[in-house]
XYZ file of C-alpha atoms in Angstrom:
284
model
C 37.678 -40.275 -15.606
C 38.701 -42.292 -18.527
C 39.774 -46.227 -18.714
C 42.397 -45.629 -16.918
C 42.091 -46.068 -13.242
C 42.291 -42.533 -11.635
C 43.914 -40.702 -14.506
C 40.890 -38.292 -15.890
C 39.892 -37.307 -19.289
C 42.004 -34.110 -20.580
C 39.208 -32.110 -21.030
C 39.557 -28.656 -19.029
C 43.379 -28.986 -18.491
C 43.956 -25.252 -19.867
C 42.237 -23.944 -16.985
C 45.045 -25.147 -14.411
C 48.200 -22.483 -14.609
C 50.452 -25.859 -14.273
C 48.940 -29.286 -14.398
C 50.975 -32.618 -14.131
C 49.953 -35.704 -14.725
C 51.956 -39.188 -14.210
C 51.456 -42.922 -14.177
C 53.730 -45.556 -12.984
C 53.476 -49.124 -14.122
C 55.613 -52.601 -14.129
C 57.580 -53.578 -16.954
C 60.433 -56.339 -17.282
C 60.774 -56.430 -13.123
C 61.311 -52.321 -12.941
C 58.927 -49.490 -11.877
C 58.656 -46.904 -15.112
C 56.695 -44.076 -16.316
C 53.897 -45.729 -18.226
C 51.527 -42.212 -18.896
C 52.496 -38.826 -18.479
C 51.085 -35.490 -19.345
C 52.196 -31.556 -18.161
C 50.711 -28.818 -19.514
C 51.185 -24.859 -18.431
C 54.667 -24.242 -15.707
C 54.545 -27.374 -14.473
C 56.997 -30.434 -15.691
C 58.716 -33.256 -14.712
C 62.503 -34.773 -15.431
C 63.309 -37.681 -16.542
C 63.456 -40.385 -14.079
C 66.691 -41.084 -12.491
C 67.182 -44.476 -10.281
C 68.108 -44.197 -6.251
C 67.744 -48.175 -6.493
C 67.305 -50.904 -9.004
C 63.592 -50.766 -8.897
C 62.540 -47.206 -7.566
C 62.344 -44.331 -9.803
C 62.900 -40.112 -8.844
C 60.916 -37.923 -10.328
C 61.632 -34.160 -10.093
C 58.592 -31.235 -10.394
C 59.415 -28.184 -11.957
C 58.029 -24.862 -12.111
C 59.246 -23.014 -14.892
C 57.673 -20.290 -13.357
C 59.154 -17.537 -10.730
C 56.177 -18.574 -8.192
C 53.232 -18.755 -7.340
C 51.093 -15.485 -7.743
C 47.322 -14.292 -7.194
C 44.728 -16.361 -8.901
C 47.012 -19.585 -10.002
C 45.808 -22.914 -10.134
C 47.811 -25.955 -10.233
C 46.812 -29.511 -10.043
C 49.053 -32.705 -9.643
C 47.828 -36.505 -10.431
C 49.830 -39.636 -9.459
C 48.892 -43.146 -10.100
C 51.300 -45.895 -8.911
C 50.476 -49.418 -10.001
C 49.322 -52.473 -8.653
C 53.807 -53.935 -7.275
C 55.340 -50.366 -8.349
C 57.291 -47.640 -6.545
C 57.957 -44.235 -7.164
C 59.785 -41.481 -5.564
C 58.741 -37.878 -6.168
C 60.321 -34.171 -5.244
C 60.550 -31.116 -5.953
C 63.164 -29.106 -7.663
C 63.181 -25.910 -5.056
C 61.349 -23.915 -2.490
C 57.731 -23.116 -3.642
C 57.012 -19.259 -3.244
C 53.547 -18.025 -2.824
C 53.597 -14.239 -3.564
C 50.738 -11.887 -2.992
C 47.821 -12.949 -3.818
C 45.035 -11.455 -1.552
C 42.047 -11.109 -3.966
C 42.033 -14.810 -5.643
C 44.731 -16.717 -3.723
C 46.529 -19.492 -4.740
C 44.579 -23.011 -5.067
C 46.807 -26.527 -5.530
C 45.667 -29.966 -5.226
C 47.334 -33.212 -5.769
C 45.953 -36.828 -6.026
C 47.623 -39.842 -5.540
C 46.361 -43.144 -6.219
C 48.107 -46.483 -4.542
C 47.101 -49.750 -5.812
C 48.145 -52.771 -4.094
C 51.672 -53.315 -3.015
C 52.925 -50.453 -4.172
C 55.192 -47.394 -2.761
C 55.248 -43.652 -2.965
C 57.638 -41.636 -1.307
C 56.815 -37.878 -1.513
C 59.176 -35.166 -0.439
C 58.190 -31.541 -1.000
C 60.649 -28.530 -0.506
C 59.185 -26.283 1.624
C 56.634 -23.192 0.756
C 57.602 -20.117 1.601
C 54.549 -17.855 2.135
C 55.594 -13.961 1.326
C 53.420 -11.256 2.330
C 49.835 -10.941 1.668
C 50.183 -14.617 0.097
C 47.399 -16.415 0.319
C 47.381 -20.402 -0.214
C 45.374 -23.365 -0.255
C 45.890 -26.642 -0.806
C 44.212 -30.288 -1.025
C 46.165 -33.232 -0.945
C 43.829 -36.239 -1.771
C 44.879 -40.293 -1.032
C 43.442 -43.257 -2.361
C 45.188 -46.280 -1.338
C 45.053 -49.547 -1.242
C 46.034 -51.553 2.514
C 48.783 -52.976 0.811
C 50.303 -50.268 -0.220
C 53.013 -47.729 1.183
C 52.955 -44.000 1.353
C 55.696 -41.536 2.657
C 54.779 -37.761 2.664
C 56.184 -34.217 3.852
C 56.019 -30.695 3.530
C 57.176 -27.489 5.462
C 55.685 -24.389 5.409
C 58.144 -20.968 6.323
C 57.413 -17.220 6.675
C 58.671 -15.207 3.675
C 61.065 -11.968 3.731
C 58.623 -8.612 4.044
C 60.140 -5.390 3.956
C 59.764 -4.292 7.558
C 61.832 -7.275 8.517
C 58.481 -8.857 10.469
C 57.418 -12.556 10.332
C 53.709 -14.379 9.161
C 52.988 -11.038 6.977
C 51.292 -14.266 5.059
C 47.413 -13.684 4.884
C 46.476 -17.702 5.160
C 47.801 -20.698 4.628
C 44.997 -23.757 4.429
C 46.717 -27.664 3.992
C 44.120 -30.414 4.273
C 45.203 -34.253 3.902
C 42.801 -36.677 3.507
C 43.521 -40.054 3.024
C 41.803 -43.056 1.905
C 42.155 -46.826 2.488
C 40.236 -49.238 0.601
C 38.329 -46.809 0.011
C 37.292 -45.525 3.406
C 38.291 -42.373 5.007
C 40.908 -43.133 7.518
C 43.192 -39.762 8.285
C 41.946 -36.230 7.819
C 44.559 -33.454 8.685
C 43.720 -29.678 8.298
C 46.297 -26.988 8.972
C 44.987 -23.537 9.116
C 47.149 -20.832 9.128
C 45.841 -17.316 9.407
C 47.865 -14.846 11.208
C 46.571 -11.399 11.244
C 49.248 -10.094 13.127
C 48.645 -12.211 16.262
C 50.310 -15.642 15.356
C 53.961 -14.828 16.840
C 52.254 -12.595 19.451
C 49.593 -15.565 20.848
C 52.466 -18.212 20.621
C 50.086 -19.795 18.251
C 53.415 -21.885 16.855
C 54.321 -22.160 20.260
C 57.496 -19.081 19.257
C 58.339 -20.677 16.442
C 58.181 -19.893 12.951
C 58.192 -22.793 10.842
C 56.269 -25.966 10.595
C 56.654 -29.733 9.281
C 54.391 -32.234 8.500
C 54.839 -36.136 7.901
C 52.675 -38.628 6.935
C 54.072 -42.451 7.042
C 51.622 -45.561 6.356
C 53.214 -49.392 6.401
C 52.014 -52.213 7.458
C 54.323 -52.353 9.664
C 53.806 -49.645 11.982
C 53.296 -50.428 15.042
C 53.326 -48.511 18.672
C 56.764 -49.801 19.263
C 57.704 -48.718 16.128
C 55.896 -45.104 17.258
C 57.873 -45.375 20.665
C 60.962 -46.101 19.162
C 60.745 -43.380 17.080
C 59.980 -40.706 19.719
C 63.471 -41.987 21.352
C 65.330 -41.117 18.395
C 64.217 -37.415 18.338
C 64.371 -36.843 21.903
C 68.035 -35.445 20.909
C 66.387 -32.233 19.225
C 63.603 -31.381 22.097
C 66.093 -28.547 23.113
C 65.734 -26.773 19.588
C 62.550 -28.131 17.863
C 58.522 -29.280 19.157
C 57.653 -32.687 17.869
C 54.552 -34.643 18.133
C 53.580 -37.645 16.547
C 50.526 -39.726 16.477
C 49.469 -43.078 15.831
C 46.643 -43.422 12.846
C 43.545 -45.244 13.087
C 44.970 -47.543 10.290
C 48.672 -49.230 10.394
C 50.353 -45.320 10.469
C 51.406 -41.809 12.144
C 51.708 -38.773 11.677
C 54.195 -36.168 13.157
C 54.437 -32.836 13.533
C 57.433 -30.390 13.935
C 57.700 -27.003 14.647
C 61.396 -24.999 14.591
C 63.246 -22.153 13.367
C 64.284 -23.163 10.468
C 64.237 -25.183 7.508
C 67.197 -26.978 8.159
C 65.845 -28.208 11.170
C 63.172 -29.915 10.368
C 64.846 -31.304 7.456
C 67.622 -33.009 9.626
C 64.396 -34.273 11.715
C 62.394 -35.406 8.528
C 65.978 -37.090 6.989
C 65.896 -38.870 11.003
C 62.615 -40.232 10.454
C 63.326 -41.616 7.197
C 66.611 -43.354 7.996
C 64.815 -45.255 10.837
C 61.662 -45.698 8.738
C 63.961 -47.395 5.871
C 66.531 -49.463 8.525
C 63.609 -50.859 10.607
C 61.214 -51.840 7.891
C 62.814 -51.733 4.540
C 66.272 -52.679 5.541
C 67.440 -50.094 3.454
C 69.526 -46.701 3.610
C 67.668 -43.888 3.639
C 66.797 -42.323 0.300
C 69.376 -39.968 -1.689
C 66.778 -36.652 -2.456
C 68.794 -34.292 -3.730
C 69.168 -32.857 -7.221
C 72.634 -32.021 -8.781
């Protein structure tokens, strides 16, 4: 890596199919884009401002998916009192890839007090996709990080569901520079996902990853309440962290579902400690 705290050298960028790179920095009292770089199908928009002081960012893929043997690679730095908010522009779909698969990672750095809110439209796996992905966290104990992502069978031609060869999603996130949360989600269905009730009958699955200060296991509790309301149409679990956190799981039927679930947990996340309305995602 170069001067820079966690941005690398650009040496070996070529190799990615889509590789983004951003840095967010302090200047005159208002979170900015200090560095960015994008190279390949990857790119970014110009920020746009939900609040005085915390900047949307929008990734783009320029390309019509994901296919066999791509490569994409995502760096984030958010500076020491800075907040960003980051999204994506539209489903991700992972096409068939079943000799090389599909490899992403991204890498997010926090440094003290700041904020990142990530919130990923969900992948849809089609058949024979294969897909892995690393999502890596260093943050400070100071700092804030919001996180989701959904994963959703594809269309196949015979009309059945998980025709997807594997999906792989490991989290692993870092606090002052000790490992605190690892998540891995394996996916591999071979036919026998619906038929084991591996998901339980379901078909699609959420993940959320919230750490504040300010969680506590009231806060947890509280929480739970609130989504008791969609027990009758969804699975939810969610778990306290080892460090001031949860996690939370959701499995459904559909992507709309878990989204009104995932916009739940953010309006109570943002009333209760950021005495704020929830954030406005969408694009156009």
């Amino acid at each position: 890596m170069d001067s820079e705290r966690g941005i690398p050298g650009r040496i070996g960028r070529m190799t990615y199919t889509g590789f983004l790179q951003v840095k967010i920095g302090k200047k005159r009292d208002r979170s900015v884009v200090t560095n960015s770089f994008f190279d390949g199908v990857l790119k970014i928009t110009r920020p746009t401002y939900l609040r005085d002081d915390l900047p949307l960012l929008t990734l783009i893929h320029v390309g019509g998916g994901y296919v066999d043997g791509d490569s994409y690679k995502t760096e984030v730095v958010v500076s020491d009192s800075s907040r960003l908010a980051l999204t994506t522009q539209a489903s991700t779909k992972v096409y068939k890839s079943p000799n090389y698969g599909v490899k992403q990672t991204m890498d997010f750095v926090l440094e003290p007090n700041s904020e990142l809110y990530v919130k990923q439209d969900s992948l849809i796996l089609y058949k024979d996709a294969n897909f892995t992905q690393q999502t890596n966290v260093h943050m400070s104990s100071l700092a804030v990080f919001y996180y989701t992502d959904m994963i959703t069978p594809g269309w196949s031609d015979d009309g059945e569901l998980f025709t997807y060869q594997k999906a792989a999603s490991k989290m692993k996130i870092f606090v002052d520079g000790i490992l605190q949360a690892y998540d891995h989600l394996l996916l591999q269905p071979n036919g026998q996902l619906e038929k084991l009730m591996y998901l339980e009958g379901y078909t699609h699955i959420g993940t959320l990853f919230f750490i504040h200060p300010g969680v506590t296991e009231g806060f947890i509790d509280e929480l739970r309440t609130k989504l008791a309301s969609y027990a009758k149409e969804s699975r939810i679990g969610i778990s306290s962290l080892s460090i001031k956190g949860m996690s939370l799981r959701v499995l459904a039927n559909s992507t709309p579902m878990i989204e009104r679930i995932f916009s739940e947990c953010e309006s109570f996340i943002m009333k209760e400690l950021n005495q704020g309305e929830a954030l406005e995602w969408r694009k156009g």
